GROMACS .gro file of C-alpha atoms in nm:
model
  232
    1MET     CA    1  -2.082   2.026   2.159
    2GLU     CA    2  -1.757   1.834   2.185
    3ILE     CA    3  -1.645   1.669   1.862
    4LYS     CA    4  -1.503   1.323   1.917
    5GLU     CA    5  -1.146   1.300   1.797
    6LYS     CA    6  -1.085   1.053   1.516
    7ILE     CA    7  -0.814   0.801   1.595
    8ILE     CA    8  -0.658   0.596   1.314
    9GLY     CA    9  -0.529   0.246   1.383
   10VAL     CA   10  -0.249   0.105   1.170
   11ILE     CA   11  -0.186  -0.267   1.127
   12GLY     CA   12   0.190  -0.239   1.081
   13GLY     CA   13   0.506  -0.442   1.054
   14MET     CA   14   0.454  -0.566   0.696
   15GLY     CA   15   0.733  -0.447   0.680
   16PRO     CA   16   0.841  -0.214   0.959
   17GLU     CA   17   1.007   0.041   0.730
   18ALA     CA   18   0.701   0.055   0.506
   19THR     CA   19   0.496   0.124   0.820
   20LEU     CA   20   0.736   0.402   0.915
   21ASP     CA   21   0.703   0.542   0.562
   22LEU     CA   22   0.325   0.563   0.601
   23PHE     CA   23   0.360   0.736   0.938
   24TYR     CA   24   0.606   0.985   0.789
   25LYS     CA   25   0.384   1.060   0.488
   26ILE     CA   26   0.081   1.116   0.711
   27ILE     CA   27   0.281   1.363   0.921
   28LYS     CA   28   0.432   1.547   0.622
   29ASN     CA   29   0.100   1.583   0.440
   30THR     CA   30  -0.111   1.689   0.738
   31LYS     CA   31  -0.169   2.064   0.752
   32ALA     CA   32  -0.062   2.141   1.107
   33ASN     CA   33   0.102   2.435   1.281
   34LYS     CA   34   0.145   2.261   1.615
   35ASP     CA   35   0.153   1.912   1.766
   36GLN     CA   36  -0.215   1.918   1.859
   37GLU     CA   37  -0.323   1.960   1.496
   38HIS     CA   38  -0.170   1.630   1.388
   39ILE     CA   39  -0.366   1.305   1.363
   40HIS     CA   40  -0.395   1.067   1.656
   41LEU     CA   41  -0.246   0.738   1.532
   42ILE     CA   42  -0.211   0.406   1.708
   43ILE     CA   43   0.039   0.184   1.525
   44ASP     CA   44   0.059  -0.187   1.600
   45ASN     CA   45   0.397  -0.273   1.453
   46TYR     CA   46   0.353  -0.651   1.427
   47PRO     CA   47   0.629  -0.795   1.206
   48GLN     CA   48   0.552  -1.149   1.325
   49ILE     CA   49   0.253  -1.159   1.089
   50PRO     CA   50   0.340  -1.448   0.851
   51ASP     CA   51   0.459  -1.367   0.499
   52ARG     CA   52   0.159  -1.291   0.280
   53THR     CA   53   0.313  -1.395  -0.051
   54ALA     CA   54   0.445  -1.722   0.092
   55TYR     CA   55   0.092  -1.810   0.203
   56LEU     CA   56  -0.062  -1.725  -0.133
   57LEU     CA   57   0.202  -1.941  -0.301
   58GLY     CA   58   0.102  -2.229  -0.073
   59LYS     CA   59   0.430  -2.219   0.119
   60GLY     CA   60   0.347  -2.053   0.449
   61GLU     CA   61   0.111  -1.998   0.739
   62ASN     CA   62  -0.213  -1.805   0.692
   63PRO     CA   63  -0.153  -1.444   0.803
   64LEU     CA   64  -0.524  -1.361   0.833
   65PRO     CA   65  -0.567  -1.463   1.202
   66TYR     CA   66  -0.269  -1.243   1.293
   67ILE     CA   67  -0.405  -0.952   1.091
   68LEU     CA   68  -0.744  -0.987   1.259
   69LYS     CA   69  -0.578  -1.006   1.602
   70SER     CA   70  -0.402  -0.677   1.533
   71ALA     CA   71  -0.722  -0.521   1.399
   72LYS     CA   72  -0.920  -0.629   1.707
   73ASN     CA   73  -0.650  -0.495   1.940
   74LEU     CA   74  -0.671  -0.160   1.764
   75GLU     CA   75  -1.050  -0.165   1.771
   76ASN     CA   76  -1.042  -0.233   2.146
   77LEU     CA   77  -0.824   0.077   2.188
   78GLY     CA   78  -1.102   0.290   2.046
   79VAL     CA   79  -0.985   0.367   1.693
   80SER     CA   80  -1.226   0.531   1.450
   81ALA     CA   81  -1.087   0.352   1.145
   82ILE     CA   82  -0.809   0.108   1.055
   83CYS     CA   83  -0.562   0.093   0.768
   84MET     CA   84  -0.280  -0.140   0.668
   85PRO     CA   85   0.033  -0.041   0.471
   86CYS     CA   86   0.071  -0.376   0.295
   87ASN     CA   87  -0.075  -0.428  -0.050
   88THR     CA   88  -0.056  -0.807  -0.055
   89ALA     CA   89  -0.248  -0.834   0.273
   90HIS     CA   90  -0.541  -0.663   0.099
   91TYR     CA   91  -0.612  -1.004  -0.052
   92PHE     CA   92  -0.801  -1.048   0.277
   93LEU     CA   93  -0.989  -0.718   0.248
   94ASP     CA   94  -1.340  -0.864   0.252
   95GLU     CA   95  -1.266  -1.088   0.551
   96ILE     CA   96  -1.109  -0.802   0.743
   97ARG     CA   97  -1.409  -0.576   0.684
   98LYS     CA   98  -1.652  -0.851   0.788
   99ASN     CA   99  -1.475  -0.876   1.123
  100LEU     CA  100  -1.459  -0.504   1.202
  101SER     CA  101  -1.713  -0.261   1.342
  102VAL     CA  102  -1.514   0.045   1.225
  103PRO     CA  103  -1.426   0.150   0.868
  104PHE     CA  104  -1.123  -0.005   0.699
  105ILE     CA  105  -0.937   0.236   0.469
  106SER     CA  106  -0.807   0.036   0.171
  107ILE     CA  107  -0.474   0.111   0.006
  108VAL     CA  108  -0.601  -0.045  -0.319
  109GLU     CA  109  -0.912   0.172  -0.330
  110SER     CA  110  -0.697   0.476  -0.246
  111VAL     CA  111  -0.469   0.407  -0.545
  112ILE     CA  112  -0.754   0.355  -0.789
  113GLU     CA  113  -0.922   0.676  -0.672
  114GLU     CA  114  -0.594   0.862  -0.732
  115ILE     CA  115  -0.571   0.733  -1.089
  116LYS     CA  116  -0.938   0.807  -1.165
  117GLU     CA  117  -0.919   1.160  -1.026
  118ASN     CA  118  -0.578   1.276  -1.150
  119TYR     CA  119  -0.495   1.063  -1.455
  120LYS     CA  120  -0.825   1.063  -1.639
  121GLU     CA  121  -0.680   0.984  -1.984
  122ILE     CA  122  -0.485   0.680  -1.866
  123LYS     CA  123  -0.606   0.337  -1.981
  124ASN     CA  124  -0.297   0.111  -1.964
  125VAL     CA  125  -0.182   0.057  -1.606
  126GLY     CA  126   0.141  -0.126  -1.524
  127LEU     CA  127   0.142  -0.312  -1.194
  128VAL     CA  128   0.469  -0.377  -1.011
  129ALA     CA  129   0.391  -0.585  -0.704
  130THR     CA  130   0.462  -0.905  -0.514
  131LYS     CA  131   0.377  -1.245  -0.655
  132GLY     CA  132   0.109  -1.267  -0.387
  133THR     CA  133  -0.058  -0.945  -0.500
  134ILE     CA  134  -0.047  -1.067  -0.860
  135ILE     CA  135  -0.174  -1.420  -0.786
  136GLY     CA  136  -0.447  -1.284  -0.560
  137LYS     CA  137  -0.553  -1.031  -0.828
  138VAL     CA  138  -0.557  -0.772  -0.549
  139TYR     CA  139  -0.530  -0.486  -0.800
  140GLU     CA  140  -0.609  -0.661  -1.125
  141ASN     CA  141  -0.975  -0.736  -1.054
  142PRO     CA  142  -1.077  -0.389  -0.926
  143LEU     CA  143  -0.877  -0.215  -1.200
  144LYS     CA  144  -1.043  -0.423  -1.471
  145GLU     CA  145  -1.383  -0.348  -1.317
  146GLU     CA  146  -1.301   0.020  -1.368
  147GLY     CA  147  -1.217  -0.042  -1.735
  148TYR     CA  148  -0.838  -0.031  -1.720
  149LYS     CA  149  -0.604  -0.261  -1.906
  150VAL     CA  150  -0.363  -0.407  -1.649
  151ILE     CA  151  -0.007  -0.478  -1.764
  152ILE     CA  152   0.181  -0.738  -1.561
  153ARG     CA  153   0.523  -0.865  -1.662
  154ASP     CA  154   0.531  -1.219  -1.527
  155ASP     CA  155   0.884  -1.259  -1.660
  156LEU     CA  156   1.002  -0.986  -1.420
  157LEU     CA  157   0.830  -1.113  -1.105
  158ASP     CA  158   1.139  -1.285  -0.966
  159ASP     CA  159   1.337  -0.964  -1.011
  160VAL     CA  160   1.064  -0.762  -0.838
  161MET     CA  161   1.055  -1.006  -0.546
  162ASN     CA  162   1.434  -0.989  -0.510
  163ILE     CA  163   1.415  -0.609  -0.491
  164ILE     CA  164   1.132  -0.616  -0.235
  165TYR     CA  165   1.304  -0.860  -0.001
  166SER     CA  166   1.633  -0.672  -0.041
  167ILE     CA  167   1.456  -0.353   0.070
  168LYS     CA  168   1.304  -0.541   0.363
  169GLY     CA  169   1.664  -0.630   0.451
  170GLY     CA  170   1.760  -0.263   0.463
  171LYS     CA  171   1.903  -0.213   0.115
  172ILE     CA  172   1.710   0.065  -0.058
  173LYS     CA  173   1.928   0.285  -0.278
  174GLU     CA  174   2.125  -0.026  -0.385
  175ASN     CA  175   1.816  -0.143  -0.580
  176LYS     CA  176   1.773   0.176  -0.783
  177ASP     CA  177   1.929   0.048  -1.107
  178SER     CA  178   1.749  -0.287  -1.092
  179PHE     CA  179   1.416  -0.115  -1.043
  180MET     CA  180   1.480   0.130  -1.327
  181LYS     CA  181   1.533  -0.164  -1.565
  182ILE     CA  182   1.194  -0.301  -1.461
  183VAL     CA  183   1.029   0.036  -1.517
  184GLU     CA  184   1.182   0.058  -1.865
  185GLU     CA  185   1.046  -0.287  -1.952
  186TYR     CA  186   0.698  -0.183  -1.837
  187ILE     CA  187   0.717   0.127  -2.055
  188LYS     CA  188   0.813  -0.092  -2.353
  189SER     CA  189   0.504  -0.302  -2.278
  190GLY     CA  190   0.277  -0.001  -2.316
  191SER     CA  191   0.232   0.114  -1.957
  192GLU     CA  192   0.115   0.475  -1.934
  193ILE     CA  193   0.142   0.473  -1.557
  194ILE     CA  194   0.287   0.230  -1.303
  195ILE     CA  195   0.147   0.138  -0.964
  196ALA     CA  196   0.412   0.078  -0.700
  197GLY     CA  197   0.192  -0.197  -0.561
  198CYS     CA  198   0.409  -0.304  -0.272
  199THR     CA  199   0.480  -0.068   0.017
  200GLU     CA  200   0.853  -0.139   0.001
  201ILE     CA  201   0.877   0.001  -0.353
  202PRO     CA  202   0.786   0.363  -0.263
  203LEU     CA  203   1.098   0.369  -0.043
  204LEU     CA  204   1.293   0.360  -0.370
  205LEU     CA  205   1.108   0.635  -0.553
  206GLN     CA  206   1.318   0.922  -0.418
  207PHE     CA  207   1.607   0.782  -0.625
  208ILE     CA  208   1.406   0.729  -0.944
  209ASN     CA  209   1.333   0.953  -1.245
  210THR     CA  210   1.093   0.810  -1.502
  211LYS     CA  211   0.919   0.911  -1.824
  212ILE     CA  212   0.578   0.806  -1.689
  213PRO     CA  213   0.412   0.858  -1.350
  214ILE     CA  214   0.464   0.603  -1.074
  215ILE     CA  215   0.183   0.589  -0.821
  216ASP     CA  216   0.310   0.569  -0.463
  217SER     CA  217   0.055   0.341  -0.297
  218THR     CA  218   0.173   0.441   0.050
  219LEU     CA  219   0.122   0.810  -0.024
  220CYS     CA  220  -0.226   0.741  -0.163
  221LEU     CA  221  -0.316   0.563   0.162
  222ALA     CA  222  -0.167   0.843   0.372
  223MET     CA  223  -0.377   1.104   0.189
  224LYS     CA  224  -0.694   0.897   0.231
  225VAL     CA  225  -0.622   0.856   0.604
  226ILE     CA  226  -0.575   1.233   0.642
  227LYS     CA  227  -0.896   1.301   0.453
  228PHE     CA  228  -1.089   1.061   0.678
  229ALA     CA  229  -0.935   1.186   1.001
  230LYS     CA  230  -0.994   1.551   0.916
  231GLY     CA  231  -1.351   1.485   0.807
  232ASN     CA  232  -1.306   1.603   0.447
   0.00000   0.00000   0.00000
């Protein structure tokens, strides 16, 4: 009997380089000896989706209709599941799932599963993310439901946002020192682990050495996508 190939749809463009990072991490972590053993991906790189944080701050257009348009386009192309390499956009997770007939693989759920499975002794979780992700409690609510203490440094949010938008503008390595200062402040605040809760931040991690683990949200999503696509 023929087994139907699983096709993964990606709502991309938030931002484009973060989307590329997900694609790269899926490729690098897929066990494949030839082209045909890699995962069939359809990426809708749609950078015109309005800024998620701006909307959640009451300063911009609602991105949800654009996200749903992308999701429906992917669904119409026959994907088996959909994912989205943007943490802030997961504020709309419930609405997205209500409007889909295929599974939606959540980056937030992927991160929390990673912490539960591989960092069992951890209780104090630092969250470095956009203002939108913080305001929308995208990570805070599900982490607290799992019994974690969530550490958020509101006094550093402007600095985090500056780094994120600088990375979106193509400056990655240039933000290494600024990000390290933020990490050090989170450690001082009692963080045992830090979630890189914006998909721009993992682009920096190759330049960073820290005393505590930093969870790469993009990598967590990539591994969950591979697991789904390979049927594990």
